[in-house]
Amino acid sequence: MQSHDPSASPQAEPAPGPVEQASPTAPLVAAAAGAAPAPSPASPTPEAQRLAGLEGMVRELGVELLAERRRERRWRYGWRFALLGLVLASFWVLNSPGWVHGTAPSTPHTALVEVRGEIAADSEASADLLVGALRQAFQDEGAQAVVLRINSPGGSPVQAGIVYDEIRRLKALHNKKVFAVVEEICASGAYYIAASADEIYVDKASIVGSIGVLMDGFVFSGLMNKLGVERRLLTAGENKGMLDPFSPPNAKQDAYAKAMLDQIHRQFIAVVKEGRGERLKEQPDTFSGLFWNGEEAVKLGLADHFGNLDFVAREVVKAEDVIDYTPQDNVAERLAKRFGAAVGQGAVKAMRQLSPIH
């Protein structure tokens, strides 16, 4: 019989199986079995836990702040683009046919065109704007007559002459009368335009007249000599530097300018005589550039009667309803100017304040 040595016999290895997770009681079981417990990781200190919590809070706060800035920016730009769209839509609607003067009634009315401020090419009393308004007023079948309400010190004889000629053409074409109503002042070029009217109505205290032409300026040559400043002016043509304020006066050139002014003055006088006809009671000072109040203007034949716009519409034209054909900024244009500037300014401000987002 052979003896069996248990230590020499091979032992069967356990089949591999799923790895079991260590339970919380494993150290206790190992200790009970006499085995040494495995070393546990060091627990975080309270200070480390506090710093980790603060770091998480700061991270969350930064993410939320960035999202809020993005939402705010989208809302601000969206709101401004919506306003811009509204402005553009209003501008298109109000400038489409039929919206120029609103819904002008087809019933009889008095057509009004204002002549305000200086008569110049770049003003609201320019020939371009006034002629356009006058044409619309005359073409309206409901307009019984056209009233020019004037409050202007005058201006360019060229601009006034264009308006004068167009009024006379439209009167003959449409067979409608034109009445001028003077408020504060109707002088120089403004009276040039008023002379085209069939009748001129004034207030007793209105300023009327100033039938003359002027060209003003300054001469600085004497002051420059005192200061030791020399003017160097090179021209091709002896009269190219005519009326230069920094050069000494030239008698020949001054005489030429005066002759030109006299010629324009004669044109002005001819227009007034043509418009006023026999009603004008010419005096030595009538065309001297003097001006008079409304009461004297009526006596001199420069005006016909006393009255304002309402009086003329009600008692003379017999159409009390007044429709204003004067060209002016409509609602869309005013909104576009206001909101356009606001949107541009806001966009620039926002671009400066927002940090780049990558």
Short mmCIF file of C-alpha atoms in Angstrom, two decimals:
data_model
loop_
_atom_site.label_atom_id
_atom_site.label_comp_id
_atom_site.label_asym_id
_atom_site.label_seq_id
_atom_site.Cartn_x
_atom_site.Cartn_y
_atom_site.Cartn_z
CA MET A 1 0.00 0.00 0.00
CA GLN A 2 1.28 3.34 -0.89
CA SER A 3 0.91 6.19 1.48
CA HIS A 4 -0.80 9.32 0.19
CA ASP A 5 0.80 12.70 0.88
CA PRO A 6 -1.89 15.32 0.91
CA SER A 7 0.61 18.12 0.38
CA ALA A 8 1.87 16.61 -2.84
CA SER A 9 -1.45 16.11 -4.52
CA PRO A 10 -2.51 18.85 -6.99
CA GLN A 11 -5.43 21.05 -5.98
CA ALA A 12 -8.07 22.06 -8.47
CA GLU A 13 -8.09 25.81 -9.23
CA PRO A 14 -11.48 27.52 -9.02
CA ALA A 15 -13.09 28.42 -12.32
CA PRO A 16 -13.00 32.07 -13.17
CA GLY A 17 -16.26 33.76 -12.39
CA PRO A 18 -17.66 37.23 -12.05
CA VAL A 19 -15.67 39.49 -9.81
CA GLU A 20 -17.57 40.27 -6.70
CA GLN A 21 -17.60 43.78 -5.42
CA ALA A 22 -16.14 44.32 -2.03
CA SER A 23 -18.83 44.78 0.54
CA PRO A 24 -18.62 47.32 3.30
CA THR A 25 -18.23 44.47 5.80
CA ALA A 26 -15.17 43.00 4.04
CA PRO A 27 -12.64 44.63 6.42
CA LEU A 28 -14.54 43.30 9.43
CA VAL A 29 -14.66 39.77 7.99
CA ALA A 30 -10.95 39.94 7.15
CA ALA A 31 -10.15 41.13 10.64
CA ALA A 32 -12.18 38.30 12.12
CA ALA A 33 -10.26 35.82 9.96
CA GLY A 34 -6.98 37.21 11.15
CA ALA A 35 -6.04 39.02 7.93
CA ALA A 36 -4.67 42.55 7.94
CA PRO A 37 -7.20 45.21 6.71
CA ALA A 38 -6.45 46.96 3.37
CA PRO A 39 -5.34 50.61 3.69
CA SER A 40 -8.23 53.11 3.02
CA PRO A 41 -7.69 56.41 1.11
CA ALA A 42 -7.29 59.53 3.20
CA SER A 43 -10.59 61.38 3.79
CA PRO A 44 -10.79 64.96 2.33
CA THR A 45 -10.40 67.67 4.89
CA PRO A 46 -13.25 70.14 5.53
CA GLU A 47 -11.24 72.92 3.86
CA ALA A 48 -10.83 70.87 0.67
CA GLN A 49 -14.52 70.02 0.66
CA ARG A 50 -15.42 73.71 1.02
CA LEU A 51 -13.11 74.74 -1.85
CA ALA A 52 -14.51 72.02 -4.09
CA GLY A 53 -18.05 73.21 -3.37
CA LEU A 54 -17.16 76.82 -4.11
CA GLU A 55 -15.48 75.81 -7.37
CA GLY A 56 -18.62 73.99 -8.47
CA MET A 57 -20.81 76.94 -7.57
CA VAL A 58 -18.58 79.37 -9.50
CA ARG A 59 -18.59 77.06 -12.53
CA GLU A 60 -22.39 76.80 -12.50
CA LEU A 61 -22.73 80.54 -12.00
CA GLY A 62 -20.43 81.26 -14.96
CA VAL A 63 -22.35 78.92 -17.25
CA GLU A 64 -25.66 80.48 -16.22
CA LEU A 65 -24.32 84.03 -16.66
CA LEU A 66 -23.00 83.24 -20.13
CA ALA A 67 -26.34 81.75 -21.14
CA GLU A 68 -28.17 84.80 -19.77
CA ARG A 69 -25.93 87.20 -21.74
CA ARG A 70 -26.61 85.23 -24.90
CA ARG A 71 -30.37 85.32 -24.31
CA GLU A 72 -30.24 89.04 -23.56
CA ARG A 73 -28.28 89.75 -26.73
CA ARG A 74 -30.67 87.73 -28.91
CA TRP A 75 -33.68 89.49 -27.38
CA ARG A 76 -32.17 92.97 -27.80
CA TYR A 77 -31.21 92.43 -31.44
CA GLY A 78 -34.50 90.72 -32.20
CA TRP A 79 -36.47 93.64 -30.75
CA ARG A 80 -34.51 96.20 -32.73
CA PHE A 81 -34.83 94.28 -35.97
CA ALA A 82 -38.57 94.04 -35.35
CA LEU A 83 -38.75 97.84 -34.89
CA LEU A 84 -36.71 98.36 -38.03
CA GLY A 85 -39.06 96.08 -39.96
CA LEU A 86 -42.05 98.02 -38.64
CA VAL A 87 -40.46 101.30 -39.71
CA LEU A 88 -39.70 100.04 -43.20
CA ALA A 89 -43.19 98.60 -43.60
CA SER A 90 -44.78 101.85 -42.45
CA PHE A 91 -42.52 103.84 -44.76
CA TRP A 92 -43.56 101.68 -47.73
CA VAL A 93 -47.27 101.87 -46.90
CA LEU A 94 -47.39 105.59 -46.23
CA ASN A 95 -45.43 106.41 -49.37
CA SER A 96 -47.52 104.24 -51.64
CA PRO A 97 -50.08 105.91 -53.94
CA GLY A 98 -53.05 107.26 -52.04
CA TRP A 99 -51.09 108.01 -48.86
CA VAL A 100 -49.33 111.19 -49.90
CA HIS A 101 -51.89 113.45 -48.27
CA GLY A 102 -54.00 110.84 -46.57
CA THR A 103 -57.45 110.22 -47.99
CA ALA A 104 -58.24 113.63 -49.45
CA PRO A 105 -61.99 114.01 -49.82
CA SER A 106 -63.48 114.31 -53.27
CA THR A 107 -65.93 116.87 -51.94
CA PRO A 108 -65.17 120.56 -52.56
CA HIS A 109 -62.34 121.93 -50.43
CA THR A 110 -59.69 124.63 -50.32
CA ALA A 111 -56.19 123.48 -51.24
CA LEU A 112 -53.42 124.88 -49.04
CA VAL A 113 -49.72 125.17 -49.85
CA GLU A 114 -47.42 126.69 -47.21
CA VAL A 115 -44.45 128.92 -48.11
CA ARG A 116 -42.40 128.93 -44.90
CA GLY A 117 -38.92 130.16 -44.14
CA GLU A 118 -36.13 130.99 -46.53
CA ILE A 119 -36.76 130.32 -50.20
CA ALA A 120 -33.73 128.28 -51.22
CA ALA A 121 -32.86 125.13 -53.12
CA ASP A 122 -32.21 123.08 -49.97
CA SER A 123 -35.05 124.41 -47.80
CA GLU A 124 -38.67 123.38 -47.28
CA ALA A 125 -39.62 126.36 -49.43
CA SER A 126 -37.58 125.20 -52.42
CA ALA A 127 -39.01 125.41 -55.92
CA ASP A 128 -38.84 121.65 -56.29
CA LEU A 129 -41.05 120.98 -53.24
CA LEU A 130 -43.45 123.86 -53.81
CA VAL A 131 -43.99 123.09 -57.50
CA GLY A 132 -44.74 119.44 -56.70
CA ALA A 133 -47.30 120.44 -54.09
CA LEU A 134 -48.89 123.02 -56.36
CA ARG A 135 -49.32 120.50 -59.17
CA GLN A 136 -51.10 118.05 -56.88
CA ALA A 137 -53.33 120.79 -55.52
CA PHE A 138 -54.34 122.03 -58.97
CA GLN A 139 -54.91 118.51 -60.30
CA ASP A 140 -57.29 117.57 -57.49
CA GLU A 141 -60.79 117.93 -58.87
CA GLY A 142 -62.18 118.66 -55.42
CA ALA A 143 -59.92 121.70 -54.93
CA GLN A 144 -61.98 124.81 -55.63
CA ALA A 145 -59.00 127.16 -55.30
CA VAL A 146 -55.42 127.17 -54.08
CA VAL A 147 -54.27 129.26 -51.11
CA LEU A 148 -50.61 130.16 -50.57
CA ARG A 149 -50.09 130.80 -46.87
CA ILE A 150 -46.86 132.79 -46.74
CA ASN A 151 -44.54 133.44 -43.83
CA SER A 152 -41.13 134.04 -45.41
CA PRO A 153 -38.47 136.77 -45.56
CA GLY A 154 -37.61 135.81 -49.14
CA GLY A 155 -34.54 134.21 -50.60
CA SER A 156 -33.34 133.10 -54.00
CA PRO A 157 -34.80 135.04 -56.96
CA VAL A 158 -34.24 131.98 -59.12
CA GLN A 159 -36.29 129.69 -56.85
CA ALA A 160 -39.01 132.33 -56.49
CA GLY A 161 -39.12 132.86 -60.25
CA ILE A 162 -39.59 129.14 -60.91
CA VAL A 163 -42.55 129.00 -58.52
CA TYR A 164 -44.06 132.20 -59.97
CA ASP A 165 -43.91 130.88 -63.54
CA GLU A 166 -45.38 127.50 -62.57
CA ILE A 167 -48.30 129.09 -60.71
CA ARG A 168 -49.23 131.16 -63.72
CA ARG A 169 -49.01 128.09 -65.96
CA LEU A 170 -51.19 125.99 -63.65
CA LYS A 171 -53.77 128.75 -63.30
CA ALA A 172 -54.24 128.91 -67.04
CA LEU A 173 -54.24 125.12 -67.43
CA HIS A 174 -56.78 124.29 -64.69
CA ASN A 175 -58.73 127.54 -64.59
CA LYS A 176 -58.47 127.82 -60.81
CA LYS A 177 -57.78 130.90 -58.74
CA VAL A 178 -54.88 131.38 -56.37
CA PHE A 179 -55.06 133.44 -53.19
CA ALA A 180 -52.06 134.49 -51.10
CA VAL A 181 -52.55 134.82 -47.32
CA VAL A 182 -49.73 136.61 -45.51
CA GLU A 183 -49.09 135.88 -41.86
CA GLU A 184 -46.01 137.49 -40.24
CA ILE A 185 -43.92 138.47 -43.24
CA CYS A 186 -43.99 138.37 -47.05
CA ALA A 187 -40.87 140.12 -48.26
CA SER A 188 -38.50 140.05 -51.22
CA GLY A 189 -38.65 136.65 -52.95
CA ALA A 190 -41.77 135.70 -50.98
CA TYR A 191 -43.59 138.72 -52.41
CA TYR A 192 -42.24 137.69 -55.83
CA ILE A 193 -44.29 134.48 -55.42
CA ALA A 194 -47.29 136.28 -53.94
CA ALA A 195 -47.51 138.52 -57.01
CA SER A 196 -48.74 135.49 -58.96
CA ALA A 197 -51.91 135.29 -56.85
CA ASP A 198 -55.27 136.67 -57.97
CA GLU A 199 -55.65 138.38 -54.58
CA ILE A 200 -53.38 138.97 -51.59
CA TYR A 201 -54.79 138.95 -48.03
CA VAL A 202 -52.79 140.32 -45.11
CA ASP A 203 -53.08 141.13 -41.44
CA LYS A 204 -52.86 144.79 -40.47
CA ALA A 205 -49.50 144.12 -38.80
CA SER A 206 -48.00 141.89 -41.49
CA ILE A 207 -44.70 142.94 -43.07
CA VAL A 208 -45.00 143.27 -46.85
CA GLY A 209 -42.68 144.51 -49.60
CA SER A 210 -38.90 144.76 -49.77
CA ILE A 211 -38.97 144.71 -53.55
CA GLY A 212 -35.25 144.81 -54.19
CA VAL A 213 -32.13 142.71 -54.70
CA LEU A 214 -28.98 142.55 -52.62
CA MET A 215 -25.58 140.90 -52.60
CA ASP A 216 -23.66 141.13 -49.35
CA GLY A 217 -20.22 140.17 -48.12
CA PHE A 218 -17.15 141.40 -46.26
CA VAL A 219 -13.77 142.90 -47.17
CA PHE A 220 -10.89 141.80 -44.93
CA SER A 221 -7.99 143.33 -46.87
CA GLY A 222 -7.57 146.28 -44.46
CA LEU A 223 -7.49 144.01 -41.42
CA MET A 224 -5.04 141.68 -43.14
CA ASN A 225 -2.70 144.60 -43.84
CA LYS A 226 -2.72 145.54 -40.15
CA LEU A 227 -1.96 141.97 -39.18
CA GLY A 228 0.77 141.63 -41.78
CA VAL A 229 -1.08 138.89 -43.70
CA GLU A 230 -0.57 138.78 -47.45
CA ARG A 231 -3.21 137.36 -49.77
CA ARG A 232 -1.91 135.26 -52.65
CA LEU A 233 -4.62 134.58 -55.24
CA LEU A 234 -3.72 133.10 -58.62
CA THR A 235 -6.37 133.11 -61.34
CA ALA A 236 -6.64 132.32 -65.03
CA GLY A 237 -8.91 135.14 -66.15
CA GLU A 238 -8.76 138.62 -64.71
CA ASN A 239 -12.24 138.44 -63.18
CA LYS A 240 -12.11 134.89 -61.82
CA GLY A 241 -11.42 136.18 -58.31
CA MET A 242 -14.20 138.74 -58.53
CA LEU A 243 -15.63 139.86 -55.16
CA ASP A 244 -13.00 137.89 -53.23
CA PRO A 245 -13.37 139.10 -49.61
CA PHE A 246 -9.61 138.92 -48.97
CA SER A 247 -8.63 141.08 -51.93
CA PRO A 248 -8.93 144.89 -52.19
CA PRO A 249 -12.14 146.17 -53.84
CA ASN A 250 -12.04 146.52 -57.60
CA ALA A 251 -14.14 149.38 -59.01
CA LYS A 252 -14.68 147.72 -62.37
CA GLN A 253 -15.83 144.46 -60.86
CA ASP A 254 -18.08 146.22 -58.35
CA ALA A 255 -19.74 148.17 -61.17
CA TYR A 256 -20.35 144.94 -63.07
CA ALA A 257 -21.96 143.30 -60.04
CA LYS A 258 -24.14 146.35 -59.47
CA ALA A 259 -25.32 146.25 -63.10
CA MET A 260 -26.24 142.59 -62.70
CA LEU A 261 -28.24 143.35 -59.55
CA ASP A 262 -30.06 146.18 -61.35
CA GLN A 263 -31.05 143.79 -64.11
CA ILE A 264 -32.49 141.27 -61.62
CA HIS A 265 -34.27 144.14 -59.89
CA ARG A 266 -35.92 145.16 -63.14
CA GLN A 267 -37.10 141.60 -63.62
CA PHE A 268 -38.60 141.68 -60.12
CA ILE A 269 -40.36 144.98 -60.83
CA ALA A 270 -41.79 143.63 -64.08
CA VAL A 271 -43.20 140.59 -62.27
CA VAL A 272 -44.87 142.75 -59.60
CA LYS A 273 -46.39 145.08 -62.18
CA GLU A 274 -47.63 142.14 -64.21
CA GLY A 275 -49.19 140.45 -61.19
CA ARG A 276 -50.72 143.51 -59.53
CA GLY A 277 -51.72 145.41 -62.65
CA GLU A 278 -53.79 148.53 -62.13
CA ARG A 279 -54.26 147.79 -58.42
CA LEU A 280 -50.68 148.86 -57.78
CA LYS A 281 -50.41 152.50 -56.72
CA GLU A 282 -46.79 153.10 -57.54
CA GLN A 283 -44.85 155.50 -55.36
CA PRO A 284 -41.21 156.66 -55.56
CA ASP A 285 -40.32 154.18 -52.81
CA THR A 286 -42.42 151.25 -54.05
CA PHE A 287 -39.47 149.45 -55.61
CA SER A 288 -36.75 150.88 -53.38
CA GLY A 289 -36.54 147.86 -51.06
CA LEU A 290 -38.71 149.42 -48.35
CA PHE A 291 -41.33 147.32 -46.60
CA TRP A 292 -44.63 148.26 -45.00
CA ASN A 293 -47.15 146.87 -42.58
CA GLY A 294 -50.31 145.25 -43.90
CA GLU A 295 -52.45 148.35 -43.52
CA GLU A 296 -50.10 150.47 -45.64
CA ALA A 297 -49.63 147.61 -48.12
CA VAL A 298 -53.37 147.62 -48.84
CA LYS A 299 -53.31 151.39 -49.37
CA LEU A 300 -50.37 151.09 -51.78
CA GLY A 301 -51.99 148.29 -53.75
CA LEU A 302 -49.37 145.73 -52.72
CA ALA A 303 -52.19 143.76 -51.07
CA ASP A 304 -55.95 143.62 -51.56
CA HIS A 305 -57.79 142.84 -48.32
CA PHE A 306 -57.45 141.85 -44.68
CA GLY A 307 -58.07 138.23 -43.80
CA ASN A 308 -56.60 134.92 -42.71
CA LEU A 309 -56.78 131.39 -44.08
CA ASP A 310 -60.10 130.46 -42.48
CA PHE A 311 -61.71 133.67 -43.70
CA VAL A 312 -60.54 133.14 -47.27
CA ALA A 313 -61.63 129.50 -47.32
CA ARG A 314 -65.04 130.25 -45.83
CA GLU A 315 -65.95 133.60 -47.33
CA VAL A 316 -63.98 133.81 -50.58
CA VAL A 317 -63.46 130.27 -51.85
CA LYS A 318 -66.73 129.08 -50.28
CA ALA A 319 -65.11 125.77 -49.34
CA GLU A 320 -64.52 125.73 -45.60
CA ASP A 321 -62.70 122.40 -45.56
CA VAL A 322 -58.95 122.97 -45.98
CA ILE A 323 -56.62 120.25 -47.26
CA ASP A 324 -52.90 120.83 -46.79
CA TYR A 325 -50.79 119.78 -49.80
CA THR A 326 -47.55 121.12 -48.35
CA PRO A 327 -44.75 118.53 -48.65
CA GLN A 328 -43.57 117.37 -45.24
CA ASP A 329 -42.02 114.39 -43.48
CA ASN A 330 -44.61 111.69 -43.00
CA VAL A 331 -44.90 109.42 -39.96
CA ALA A 332 -42.70 106.70 -41.45
CA GLU A 333 -39.89 109.13 -42.24
CA ARG A 334 -39.94 110.56 -38.72
CA LEU A 335 -39.91 107.06 -37.22
CA ALA A 336 -37.12 105.97 -39.53
CA LYS A 337 -34.96 108.91 -38.50
CA ARG A 338 -35.64 108.41 -34.80
CA PHE A 339 -35.42 104.62 -34.54
CA GLY A 340 -32.69 104.33 -37.13
CA ALA A 341 -30.42 106.48 -35.00
CA ALA A 342 -31.46 104.62 -31.84
CA VAL A 343 -30.83 101.18 -33.33
CA GLY A 344 -27.43 102.22 -34.66
CA GLN A 345 -26.39 103.71 -31.35
CA GLY A 346 -27.67 100.71 -29.42
CA ALA A 347 -25.87 98.26 -31.67
CA VAL A 348 -22.55 100.04 -31.27
CA LYS A 349 -23.01 100.19 -27.50
CA ALA A 350 -23.88 96.51 -27.31
CA MET A 351 -20.88 95.53 -29.41
CA ARG A 352 -18.59 97.47 -27.10
CA GLN A 353 -20.07 95.99 -23.93
CA LEU A 354 -20.34 92.35 -24.94
CA SER A 355 -17.25 90.21 -24.50
CA PRO A 356 -16.25 88.01 -27.44
CA ILE A 357 -17.88 84.58 -27.25
CA HIS A 358 -15.79 81.79 -28.76
#
